[in-house]
Coordinates of C-alpha atoms in Angstrom, one line a residue:
Chain A
M28 CA -81.6 -36.3 -66.2
M29 CA -80.1 -33.1 -67.6
L30 CA -76.7 -33.5 -65.9
T31 CA -75.4 -36.8 -64.4
I32 CA -72.1 -36.9 -62.5
S33 CA -71.2 -40.4 -61.4
N34 CA -68.4 -41.6 -59.3
V35 CA -66.1 -38.7 -60.3
T36 CA -62.7 -38.5 -58.6
K37 CA -60.1 -35.9 -59.3
L38 CA -56.6 -35.7 -57.8
F39 CA -54.1 -32.9 -58.0
N40 CA -50.3 -33.8 -58.0
P41 CA -51.0 -37.5 -57.6
G42 CA -48.3 -39.5 -56.0
T43 CA -46.3 -36.5 -54.7
P44 CA -46.1 -35.1 -51.2
D45 CA -48.5 -32.3 -52.4
E46 CA -51.2 -34.8 -53.4
K47 CA -54.7 -33.4 -52.9
V48 CA -58.0 -35.2 -53.4
A49 CA -60.0 -32.4 -55.0
L50 CA -63.1 -34.5 -55.7
F51 CA -63.8 -37.9 -54.2
N52 CA -66.4 -40.2 -55.6
I53 CA -68.9 -37.4 -56.4
N54 CA -72.4 -38.4 -57.5
L55 CA -74.9 -35.7 -58.5
R56 CA -78.0 -35.7 -60.7
L57 CA -79.7 -32.6 -61.9
K58 CA -83.2 -32.7 -63.4
P59 CA -84.1 -30.2 -66.2
G60 CA -84.8 -26.8 -64.6
D61 CA -83.0 -27.6 -61.4
F62 CA -81.3 -24.6 -59.8
V63 CA -78.7 -25.9 -57.3
T64 CA -76.7 -23.7 -55.0
V65 CA -73.3 -25.0 -53.8
I66 CA -71.6 -24.0 -50.6
G67 CA -68.5 -25.3 -48.8
S68 CA -65.2 -24.3 -47.2
N69 CA -62.1 -23.2 -49.1
G70 CA -60.7 -26.1 -51.0
A71 CA -63.9 -28.1 -50.7
G72 CA -63.8 -28.9 -54.4
K73 CA -66.5 -26.5 -55.6
S74 CA -64.5 -24.9 -58.3
T75 CA -63.0 -28.3 -59.3
L76 CA -66.5 -29.7 -59.7
M77 CA -67.3 -26.8 -62.0
N78 CA -64.1 -27.4 -64.0
V79 CA -64.8 -31.1 -64.3
I80 CA -68.2 -30.4 -65.7
S81 CA -67.1 -27.6 -68.1
G82 CA -64.1 -29.6 -69.4
V83 CA -61.3 -27.3 -68.1
L84 CA -60.3 -30.5 -66.1
Q85 CA -60.9 -34.1 -67.0
P86 CA -62.0 -36.4 -64.2
D87 CA -59.4 -39.1 -63.2
T88 CA -62.2 -41.7 -62.8
G89 CA -65.9 -41.5 -63.2
E90 CA -68.2 -40.1 -65.8
V91 CA -70.2 -36.9 -66.7
F92 CA -73.3 -37.0 -68.8
I93 CA -75.5 -34.3 -70.3
E94 CA -78.9 -35.6 -71.2
G95 CA -77.4 -39.1 -71.1
R96 CA -74.6 -38.3 -73.5
P97 CA -71.1 -39.0 -72.1
I98 CA -69.0 -35.8 -72.3
H99 CA -66.2 -36.4 -69.8
H100 CA -63.7 -37.2 -72.6
L101 CA -64.4 -34.0 -74.6
P102 CA -62.2 -30.9 -74.4
E103 CA -63.7 -27.7 -73.1
Y104 CA -64.3 -26.1 -76.4
K105 CA -66.5 -29.0 -77.6
R106 CA -68.5 -29.2 -74.3
S107 CA -69.2 -25.5 -74.4
K108 CA -71.9 -26.2 -77.0
W109 CA -74.1 -27.2 -74.0
I110 CA -72.5 -25.3 -71.1
G111 CA -72.7 -21.6 -70.3
R112 CA -70.4 -20.3 -67.7
V113 CA -69.8 -17.1 -65.6
F114 CA -66.6 -16.7 -63.7
Q115 CA -65.9 -14.9 -60.4
D116 CA -63.5 -12.5 -62.1
P117 CA -65.6 -9.9 -64.1
M118 CA -62.6 -9.7 -66.5
A119 CA -62.7 -13.4 -67.3
G120 CA -65.9 -13.7 -69.3
T121 CA -65.4 -11.0 -72.0
A122 CA -62.8 -9.8 -74.4
P123 CA -61.8 -6.3 -73.3
N124 CA -60.4 -4.9 -76.5
M125 CA -63.5 -5.9 -78.5
T126 CA -66.8 -4.2 -78.6
I127 CA -70.0 -5.2 -76.7
E128 CA -71.6 -6.3 -80.0
E129 CA -68.6 -8.3 -81.0
N130 CA -68.5 -10.1 -77.6
L131 CA -72.2 -10.9 -78.0
A132 CA -71.6 -12.2 -81.5
M133 CA -68.9 -14.6 -80.2
A134 CA -71.3 -15.8 -77.6
L135 CA -74.0 -16.3 -80.2
A136 CA -71.7 -18.5 -82.3
R137 CA -71.4 -20.9 -79.3
G138 CA -71.4 -24.5 -80.5
K139 CA -71.7 -23.4 -84.2
R140 CA -69.1 -23.7 -86.9
R141 CA -67.4 -20.3 -87.1
G142 CA -67.2 -19.3 -90.8
L143 CA -66.5 -16.2 -92.9
R144 CA -69.9 -14.6 -92.5
F145 CA -70.0 -11.2 -90.7
G146 CA -70.0 -11.8 -87.0
V147 CA -72.3 -8.8 -86.5
N148 CA -75.0 -7.9 -89.0
R149 CA -78.1 -5.8 -88.9
S150 CA -80.5 -8.5 -87.6
K151 CA -78.1 -9.7 -85.0
R152 CA -77.5 -6.2 -83.8
A153 CA -81.2 -5.7 -83.3
M154 CA -81.4 -8.9 -81.4
F155 CA -78.4 -7.9 -79.2
R156 CA -80.0 -4.5 -78.5
E157 CA -83.2 -6.2 -77.4
Q158 CA -81.3 -8.7 -75.1
L159 CA -79.2 -5.9 -73.6
E160 CA -82.4 -3.9 -72.8
R161 CA -83.5 -6.7 -70.5
L162 CA -80.4 -6.0 -68.3
G163 CA -81.8 -2.4 -67.8
I164 CA -78.4 -0.8 -67.4
G165 CA -78.2 1.1 -70.6
L166 CA -75.7 -1.2 -72.5
E167 CA -78.1 -1.3 -75.5
D168 CA -76.9 2.3 -76.4
R169 CA -73.2 1.3 -76.2
L170 CA -73.0 -1.6 -78.7
K171 CA -69.8 -0.2 -80.2
A172 CA -68.1 0.5 -76.9
K173 CA -65.1 -1.6 -76.0
V174 CA -65.9 -3.9 -73.1
G175 CA -62.7 -2.9 -71.3
L176 CA -64.3 0.5 -70.7
L177 CA -67.2 -1.0 -68.7
S178 CA -67.3 -1.2 -64.9
G179 CA -66.9 -4.6 -63.2
G180 CA -70.7 -4.8 -62.6
E181 CA -71.5 -4.0 -66.2
R182 CA -69.0 -6.5 -67.5
Q183 CA -70.4 -9.2 -65.2
A184 CA -74.0 -8.4 -66.4
L185 CA -72.8 -8.7 -70.0
S186 CA -71.0 -12.0 -69.1
L187 CA -74.2 -13.3 -67.6
L188 CA -76.2 -12.4 -70.7
M189 CA -73.5 -13.9 -73.0
A190 CA -73.5 -17.1 -71.0
T191 CA -77.3 -17.5 -71.0
F192 CA -79.0 -16.0 -74.1
T193 CA -78.2 -19.0 -76.3
Q194 CA -80.0 -21.1 -73.7
P195 CA -77.3 -23.6 -72.8
K196 CA -78.4 -26.9 -71.3
I197 CA -76.3 -26.3 -68.2
L198 CA -75.4 -22.9 -66.6
L199 CA -72.4 -22.9 -64.3
L200 CA -72.0 -19.8 -62.0
D201 CA -68.8 -19.8 -60.0
E202 CA -69.1 -17.2 -57.3
H203 CA -70.0 -14.7 -60.0
T204 CA -71.0 -11.9 -57.6
A205 CA -68.1 -12.3 -55.2
A206 CA -65.8 -9.7 -56.7
L207 CA -68.5 -7.0 -56.9
D208 CA -69.6 -4.3 -54.4
P209 CA -72.9 -5.1 -52.5
A210 CA -75.1 -2.9 -54.8
R211 CA -73.7 -4.5 -58.0
A212 CA -73.8 -8.0 -56.5
E213 CA -77.4 -7.4 -55.7
L214 CA -78.1 -6.3 -59.3
I215 CA -76.3 -9.3 -60.8
T216 CA -78.1 -11.7 -58.4
R217 CA -81.5 -10.3 -59.4
L218 CA -80.7 -10.6 -63.1
T219 CA -79.4 -14.1 -62.5
E220 CA -82.7 -15.1 -60.9
E221 CA -84.8 -13.5 -63.6
I222 CA -82.8 -15.1 -66.5
I223 CA -82.8 -18.5 -65.0
R224 CA -86.5 -18.4 -64.3
D225 CA -87.4 -17.0 -67.7
L226 CA -85.2 -19.5 -69.7
K227 CA -85.7 -22.4 -67.2
L228 CA -82.0 -23.1 -67.2
T229 CA -80.6 -26.0 -65.3
T230 CA -78.1 -24.3 -63.1
L231 CA -75.3 -25.0 -60.7
M232 CA -74.3 -21.9 -58.6
V233 CA -71.3 -21.8 -56.3
T234 CA -71.7 -19.0 -53.7
H235 CA -70.1 -18.0 -50.4
N236 CA -73.2 -16.1 -49.4
M237 CA -75.2 -18.4 -47.1
E238 CA -78.4 -16.3 -47.3
Q239 CA -78.2 -16.4 -51.1
A240 CA -77.6 -20.1 -51.1
I241 CA -80.8 -20.6 -49.1
R242 CA -82.9 -18.1 -50.8
L243 CA -82.0 -18.9 -54.5
G244 CA -82.8 -22.1 -56.3
N245 CA -84.6 -25.3 -55.5
R246 CA -81.8 -27.3 -54.0
L247 CA -78.7 -26.8 -51.9
I248 CA -75.6 -29.0 -51.7
M249 CA -72.8 -28.6 -49.3
M250 CA -69.2 -29.8 -50.0
D251 CA -66.3 -30.5 -47.8
K252 CA -62.9 -32.1 -48.6
G253 CA -63.9 -33.1 -52.1
R254 CA -67.2 -34.8 -51.0
I255 CA -70.8 -33.8 -51.1
I256 CA -71.8 -34.0 -47.4
L257 CA -75.3 -32.6 -47.5
D258 CA -78.0 -32.3 -50.2
I259 CA -81.1 -30.3 -49.2
D260 CA -84.2 -30.4 -51.3
E261 CA -86.7 -27.6 -51.9
G262 CA -89.1 -28.5 -49.1
R263 CA -86.4 -28.4 -46.3
K264 CA -84.6 -25.5 -47.8
K265 CA -87.5 -23.1 -47.6
D266 CA -87.6 -23.0 -43.8
L267 CA -83.8 -23.2 -43.3
T268 CA -81.9 -20.4 -41.5
V269 CA -78.3 -19.5 -41.9
E270 CA -77.6 -20.5 -38.3
E271 CA -79.2 -23.9 -38.9
L272 CA -77.2 -24.4 -42.1
L273 CA -73.9 -23.6 -40.3
A274 CA -74.7 -25.8 -37.4
E275 CA -75.6 -28.6 -39.8
F276 CA -72.2 -28.1 -41.5
E277 CA -70.3 -28.4 -38.2
R278 CA -72.3 -31.4 -37.2
I279 CA -71.5 -33.4 -40.3
S280 CA -68.0 -32.2 -41.1
G281 CA -66.8 -31.9 -37.5
H282 CA -65.3 -28.5 -38.1
K283 CA -66.5 -24.9 -38.7
L284 CA -67.2 -23.7 -42.2
A285 CA -63.8 -22.1 -43.0
D286 CA -64.2 -19.7 -45.8
D287 CA -62.4 -16.3 -45.3
R288 CA -65.0 -14.7 -47.5
V289 CA -68.1 -16.3 -46.2
V290 CA -71.1 -13.9 -46.0
L291 CA -73.8 -14.9 -43.7
G292 CA -76.5 -12.8 -45.3
Chain B
M10 CA -35.1 15.1 -100.2
I11 CA -38.3 15.3 -102.2
N12 CA -36.9 13.0 -104.9
A13 CA -36.3 10.3 -102.3
L14 CA -40.0 10.3 -101.4
P15 CA -41.4 8.2 -104.3
G16 CA -38.8 5.5 -103.6
A17 CA -39.6 5.5 -99.9
I18 CA -43.4 5.3 -100.6
E19 CA -42.8 2.4 -103.0
L20 CA -40.7 0.4 -100.6
G21 CA -43.2 1.3 -97.7
L22 CA -46.1 -0.2 -99.8
L23 CA -44.1 -3.3 -100.7
Y24 CA -43.1 -3.9 -97.1
S25 CA -46.5 -3.0 -95.7
L26 CA -47.9 -6.5 -96.4
M27 CA -45.1 -7.9 -94.2
A28 CA -46.1 -5.3 -91.6
L29 CA -49.7 -6.4 -91.7
G30 CA -48.5 -10.0 -91.2
V31 CA -46.6 -8.9 -88.1
Y32 CA -49.7 -6.9 -86.9
I33 CA -51.7 -10.2 -87.0
T34 CA -49.3 -12.1 -84.8
F35 CA -47.8 -9.3 -82.6
R36 CA -51.0 -7.3 -82.0
I37 CA -54.0 -9.6 -82.6
L38 CA -52.6 -12.9 -81.4
N39 CA -50.2 -11.3 -78.9
F40 CA -47.6 -13.8 -80.2
P41 CA -44.2 -12.4 -81.2
D42 CA -43.5 -14.6 -84.1
L43 CA -39.9 -14.6 -85.4
T44 CA -40.6 -17.0 -88.3
V45 CA -40.9 -13.8 -90.3
D46 CA -37.2 -13.5 -90.8
G47 CA -37.2 -16.8 -92.6
S48 CA -40.5 -16.8 -94.3
F49 CA -39.8 -13.4 -96.0
T50 CA -36.9 -15.0 -97.8
T51 CA -39.0 -18.1 -98.4
G52 CA -41.5 -16.0 -100.3
A53 CA -38.8 -14.2 -102.2
G54 CA -37.0 -17.5 -103.1
I55 CA -40.1 -19.3 -104.3
A56 CA -41.2 -16.4 -106.5
A57 CA -37.7 -15.9 -107.9
V58 CA -37.1 -19.5 -108.8
M59 CA -40.6 -19.9 -110.3
I60 CA -40.3 -16.8 -112.4
I61 CA -36.8 -17.9 -113.7
N62 CA -38.4 -21.2 -114.6
G63 CA -41.0 -19.4 -116.7
Y64 CA -44.0 -19.3 -114.5
P65 CA -46.1 -16.2 -114.7
A66 CA -45.2 -13.7 -112.1
W67 CA -48.6 -13.6 -110.4
I68 CA -48.8 -17.4 -110.1
S69 CA -45.3 -17.3 -108.6
S70 CA -46.4 -14.6 -106.1
V71 CA -49.5 -16.7 -105.1
A72 CA -47.2 -19.7 -104.6
A73 CA -44.9 -17.6 -102.4
F74 CA -48.0 -16.7 -100.3
G75 CA -48.7 -20.5 -100.0
G76 CA -45.1 -21.1 -99.0
G77 CA -45.5 -18.6 -96.2
L78 CA -48.8 -20.2 -95.1
A79 CA -46.9 -23.5 -94.8
A80 CA -44.1 -22.0 -92.8
G81 CA -46.6 -20.3 -90.4
L82 CA -48.5 -23.6 -90.1
C83 CA -45.3 -25.3 -88.9
T84 CA -44.6 -22.6 -86.3
G85 CA -48.3 -22.7 -85.2
L86 CA -48.1 -26.5 -84.8
L87 CA -44.8 -26.4 -82.8
H88 CA -46.3 -23.8 -80.5
T89 CA -49.8 -25.3 -79.9
K90 CA -49.5 -29.1 -80.4
G91 CA -45.8 -29.3 -79.5
K92 CA -46.3 -26.9 -76.5
I93 CA -43.1 -25.1 -77.3
N94 CA -42.7 -21.5 -76.1
G95 CA -43.9 -19.1 -78.8
L96 CA -40.6 -17.2 -79.2
L97 CA -38.7 -20.5 -79.4
S98 CA -41.1 -22.0 -82.0
G99 CA -40.5 -18.9 -84.2
I100 CA -36.7 -19.1 -83.7
L101 CA -36.6 -22.8 -84.6
M102 CA -38.6 -22.2 -87.8
M103 CA -36.5 -19.3 -88.7
I104 CA -33.3 -21.4 -88.4
A105 CA -34.9 -24.3 -90.3
L106 CA -36.1 -22.0 -93.0
Y107 CA -32.5 -20.8 -93.7
S108 CA -31.6 -24.3 -94.9
I109 CA -34.9 -24.7 -96.7
N110 CA -34.6 -21.3 -98.4
M111 CA -31.1 -22.4 -99.6
R112 CA -32.6 -25.6 -101.0
I113 CA -35.3 -23.6 -102.8
M114 CA -32.9 -21.2 -104.4
G115 CA -30.0 -23.6 -104.9
K116 CA -27.6 -20.7 -104.3
P117 CA -27.4 -17.7 -101.9
N118 CA -28.4 -15.2 -104.5
T119 CA -30.9 -15.5 -107.4
S120 CA -31.1 -12.8 -110.0
L121 CA -34.3 -12.0 -111.9
R122 CA -32.6 -9.9 -114.5
G123 CA -34.3 -10.2 -117.9
T124 CA -37.4 -12.0 -116.6
E125 CA -41.0 -10.9 -116.7
T126 CA -42.1 -9.8 -113.2
L127 CA -45.2 -8.1 -111.9
F128 CA -43.4 -4.8 -112.2
T129 CA -41.8 -5.2 -115.7
D130 CA -44.4 -3.2 -117.5
V131 CA -45.8 -1.1 -114.7
S132 CA -44.3 0.7 -111.8
P133 CA -44.9 -0.6 -108.2
L134 CA -46.1 2.9 -107.4
V135 CA -49.1 2.2 -109.7
V136 CA -49.9 -1.4 -108.8
M137 CA -49.1 -1.5 -105.1
P138 CA -51.7 1.0 -103.8
F139 CA -54.5 -1.2 -105.2
L140 CA -52.9 -4.4 -104.1
V141 CA -52.3 -3.2 -100.6
L142 CA -55.7 -1.7 -100.3
G143 CA -57.3 -4.9 -101.5
V144 CA -55.4 -7.0 -99.0
K145 CA -56.3 -4.5 -96.2
V146 CA -60.0 -4.6 -97.1
L147 CA -60.0 -8.4 -97.2
L148 CA -58.1 -8.6 -93.9
D149 CA -60.6 -6.2 -92.3
L150 CA -63.5 -8.2 -93.6
F151 CA -62.0 -11.4 -92.3
L152 CA -61.3 -10.0 -88.9
H153 CA -65.0 -9.1 -88.6
S154 CA -66.3 -12.5 -89.5
D155 CA -67.2 -15.1 -86.9
L156 CA -63.9 -16.8 -87.5
G157 CA -62.0 -13.5 -87.4
L158 CA -63.7 -12.5 -84.1
A159 CA -62.6 -15.8 -82.6
L160 CA -59.1 -15.1 -83.8
R161 CA -59.0 -11.7 -82.2
A162 CA -60.5 -13.1 -78.9
T163 CA -57.7 -15.7 -78.9
G164 CA -55.2 -12.9 -78.4
D165 CA -57.5 -10.9 -76.1
N166 CA -59.0 -13.4 -73.8
P167 CA -58.3 -17.1 -74.7
L168 CA -60.1 -18.6 -71.7
M169 CA -63.2 -16.7 -72.6
I170 CA -63.3 -17.7 -76.3
Q171 CA -62.6 -21.4 -75.3
S172 CA -65.7 -21.2 -73.0
F173 CA -67.7 -20.2 -76.1
G174 CA -66.5 -23.2 -78.1
A175 CA -63.6 -22.0 -80.2
N176 CA -60.5 -24.2 -80.4
T177 CA -57.7 -21.7 -79.7
D178 CA -55.1 -24.0 -81.1
N179 CA -56.7 -23.8 -84.4
T180 CA -57.2 -20.1 -84.3
K181 CA -53.6 -19.5 -83.4
I182 CA -52.4 -21.8 -86.2
L183 CA -54.7 -20.0 -88.6
G184 CA -53.4 -16.6 -87.5
V185 CA -49.7 -17.4 -87.6
S186 CA -50.2 -19.1 -91.1
L187 CA -52.0 -16.1 -92.5
S188 CA -49.4 -13.7 -91.1
N189 CA -46.5 -15.6 -92.7
G190 CA -48.4 -15.9 -95.9
L191 CA -48.5 -12.1 -96.1
V192 CA -44.9 -11.8 -95.1
A193 CA -43.8 -14.2 -97.8
L194 CA -46.0 -12.4 -100.4
S195 CA -44.2 -9.2 -99.4
G196 CA -40.8 -11.0 -99.9
A197 CA -41.9 -12.1 -103.3
L198 CA -42.8 -8.6 -104.3
I199 CA -39.6 -7.1 -102.9
A200 CA -37.6 -9.7 -105.0
Q201 CA -39.5 -8.7 -108.1
Q202 CA -39.0 -5.0 -107.5
S203 CA -35.3 -5.3 -106.6
G204 CA -34.6 -7.9 -109.3
F205 CA -33.1 -10.5 -107.0
A206 CA -33.7 -12.8 -104.0
D207 CA -31.0 -13.1 -101.4
I208 CA -30.6 -15.7 -98.6
S209 CA -30.0 -12.9 -96.0
M210 CA -32.7 -10.5 -97.2
G211 CA -35.1 -11.5 -94.3
I212 CA -32.6 -10.8 -91.5
G213 CA -34.1 -8.2 -89.0
M214 CA -37.5 -8.3 -90.9
I215 CA -39.4 -8.9 -87.7
V216 CA -38.0 -5.7 -86.1
I217 CA -38.8 -3.7 -89.3
G218 CA -42.4 -5.1 -89.1
L219 CA -42.6 -4.2 -85.4
A220 CA -41.3 -0.7 -86.1
S221 CA -43.9 -0.2 -88.8
V222 CA -46.8 -1.4 -86.5
I223 CA -45.7 0.7 -83.6
I224 CA -45.0 3.9 -85.5
G225 CA -48.2 3.6 -87.4
E226 CA -50.3 3.0 -84.3
A227 CA -48.6 5.7 -82.4
I228 CA -49.3 8.3 -85.1
F229 CA -52.6 7.2 -86.6
G230 CA -54.2 5.3 -83.7
S231 CA -55.6 1.8 -83.4
R232 CA -59.1 2.2 -81.9
T233 CA -60.7 -0.2 -84.4
V234 CA -59.3 -2.9 -86.6
I235 CA -60.0 -0.9 -89.8
Q236 CA -58.1 2.1 -88.3
A237 CA -55.2 -0.1 -87.1
T238 CA -54.6 -1.9 -90.4
F239 CA -54.6 1.5 -92.1
A240 CA -52.1 2.8 -89.5
V241 CA -49.8 -0.2 -90.0
I242 CA -49.6 0.4 -93.8
L243 CA -48.9 4.1 -93.2
G244 CA -46.4 3.2 -90.5
S245 CA -44.5 1.0 -93.0
I246 CA -44.3 4.0 -95.4
I247 CA -43.2 6.4 -92.7
Y248 CA -40.5 4.0 -91.5
R249 CA -39.1 4.0 -95.1
I250 CA -39.2 7.8 -95.2
V251 CA -37.3 7.9 -91.8
V252 CA -34.8 5.5 -93.1
A253 CA -34.3 7.5 -96.3
L254 CA -33.8 10.6 -94.2
A255 CA -31.4 8.9 -91.9
L256 CA -29.3 7.7 -94.8
R257 CA -28.9 11.3 -96.0
V258 CA -27.1 12.1 -92.8
G259 CA -23.6 11.6 -94.1
W260 CA -22.3 10.2 -90.8
F261 CA -24.6 7.0 -91.1
E262 CA -23.8 4.0 -93.2
A263 CA -26.2 1.6 -94.8
S264 CA -25.2 -1.1 -92.3
D265 CA -26.3 1.2 -89.4
L266 CA -30.0 0.7 -90.5
K267 CA -30.6 -2.2 -88.2
V268 CA -29.4 -0.4 -85.1
I269 CA -31.5 2.6 -86.1
T270 CA -34.5 0.4 -86.5
A271 CA -33.9 -1.3 -83.2
V272 CA -33.6 2.1 -81.5
I273 CA -36.9 3.2 -83.0
V274 CA -38.7 0.1 -81.7
I275 CA -37.0 0.4 -78.3
I276 CA -38.1 4.1 -78.0
A277 CA -41.6 3.2 -79.1
L278 CA -41.9 0.4 -76.5
V279 CA -40.2 2.3 -73.6
V280 CA -41.8 5.7 -73.9
P281 CA -45.4 4.7 -73.3
T282 CA -44.5 2.7 -70.2
F283 CA -42.7 5.7 -68.7
Q284 CA -45.5 8.0 -69.7
R285 CA -48.1 5.8 -68.0
Y286 CA -46.0 5.6 -64.9
W287 CA -45.5 9.4 -64.6
R288 CA -49.1 10.1 -65.4
Q289 CA -50.3 7.7 -62.7
K290 CA -47.8 9.1 -60.2
Q291 CA -48.9 12.7 -60.9
A292 CA -52.6 11.8 -60.7
A293 CA -52.0 10.1 -57.4
R294 CA -50.0 13.1 -56.0
R295 CA -52.8 15.5 -57.1
R296 CA -55.5 13.3 -55.5
A297 CA -53.4 13.0 -52.3
E298 CA -53.0 16.8 -52.1
E299 CA -56.7 17.3 -52.7
L300 CA -57.6 14.9 -49.9
G301 CA -55.1 16.6 -47.6
N302 CA -56.5 20.0 -48.3
R303 CA -60.0 18.8 -47.6
I304 CA -59.1 17.4 -44.2
Q305 CA -57.4 20.6 -43.2

């Protein structure tokens, strides 16, 4: 197994009137190369699940393993050796006052000891240019531009490249197209598909776009109130429609999928 | 006026290392570190006491740098591991250093008269350009290394650099240490140039550092690190020239310096905010009128 989550529970504000069970007894196993889409209502625990895997949060009980190695006790900066991440906010994944090549250099140093060698040198620059060309949006000619000058779509494309080009064992995508306009979202989705396919990355992708959740990946899980309530494999997912998916959600959870940003497709 | 210029340049160069230290915390780490007021005196005190006790001036200066590193390390630990607010960590260290500086010097004022300092045989105006340039180049190189990039990202987007595996506690501690090392070195050089170390010589140093950074960046720009460090050094020199000119105005007294400095910093901080506000407002009005015309 590439990723194993066993019996993970996470509470917020335990023992207070605001207590919230964000994750309850979650079990999830991802094989190498699995591309799992995650859907669910607001507050279902999707982002908490991402944070428990990446190390932003520590689970209260339960364990997280990457390739059999327990990692739930490690802080985020140590886990990031194995985990690539793209956030919803295009501003979150890059340093705005640093150049494109400097941002890529920081991503390249993922999991390595950071020493006093030049962050950017000639051979790295050639490699960055080659990687940026794959995005097809002309960033390869703007290596020395500050990232803060890029548009949201361009920044998210760069974030995606930075999260993936070092081939992490796990890729976490947290609604990473949600803040973009439809055209840019489409571009980022296409790039995401290509990169995951080419690098065979084991991926967990939270999305509020039902059509995308069905079309992308080889597995779909549905979350509600901190639990995984449905796990659909590749065979069943292929013929699924958005209507069927929503009906299935209502049948199991007993309420409608409540997500103010939900996109049906 | 012209004959005041060499003195102003000399002081500007001596204080520019302190300004570079303030640049590291204030601009790169986005952490206003008040330790500076204490660590400047720490550097001066260590250097003065060691020189009086017969140590070579350059070893004493290196030791002063080390003392500043240690002071910055403490502030960094208080802030990151102790989770104390950044400003408060600096203030706590500044106060603690007052007592420590007194212990180092043994008395409020230590004279270096008759001792061998870095500037005994050669004028600071000859040595300092090389020393400052050397420090600037080393700092530029460091800020472009893998570690330096992580340090800069810690101030720019800490969540991002954590997700790429840097421990931001460590980068912050490193940055604050390095900053105070430079500040203390600057203090050591000022003590050797002026011939004494005084317990109160660091008071207001942070504001002078901020003024140098802000003036330099406003005039010479800060698009890249290399440009910004250059601007900070020149800003330190210009600050000293402004001070020299201000003191020529008969009405001012030497003790008015601090309020002049504070006013410079206040103006430099307030003006850009208002400029931005007015520019946005004007742009919005222009666009609104354009749209209105189109509809008619």
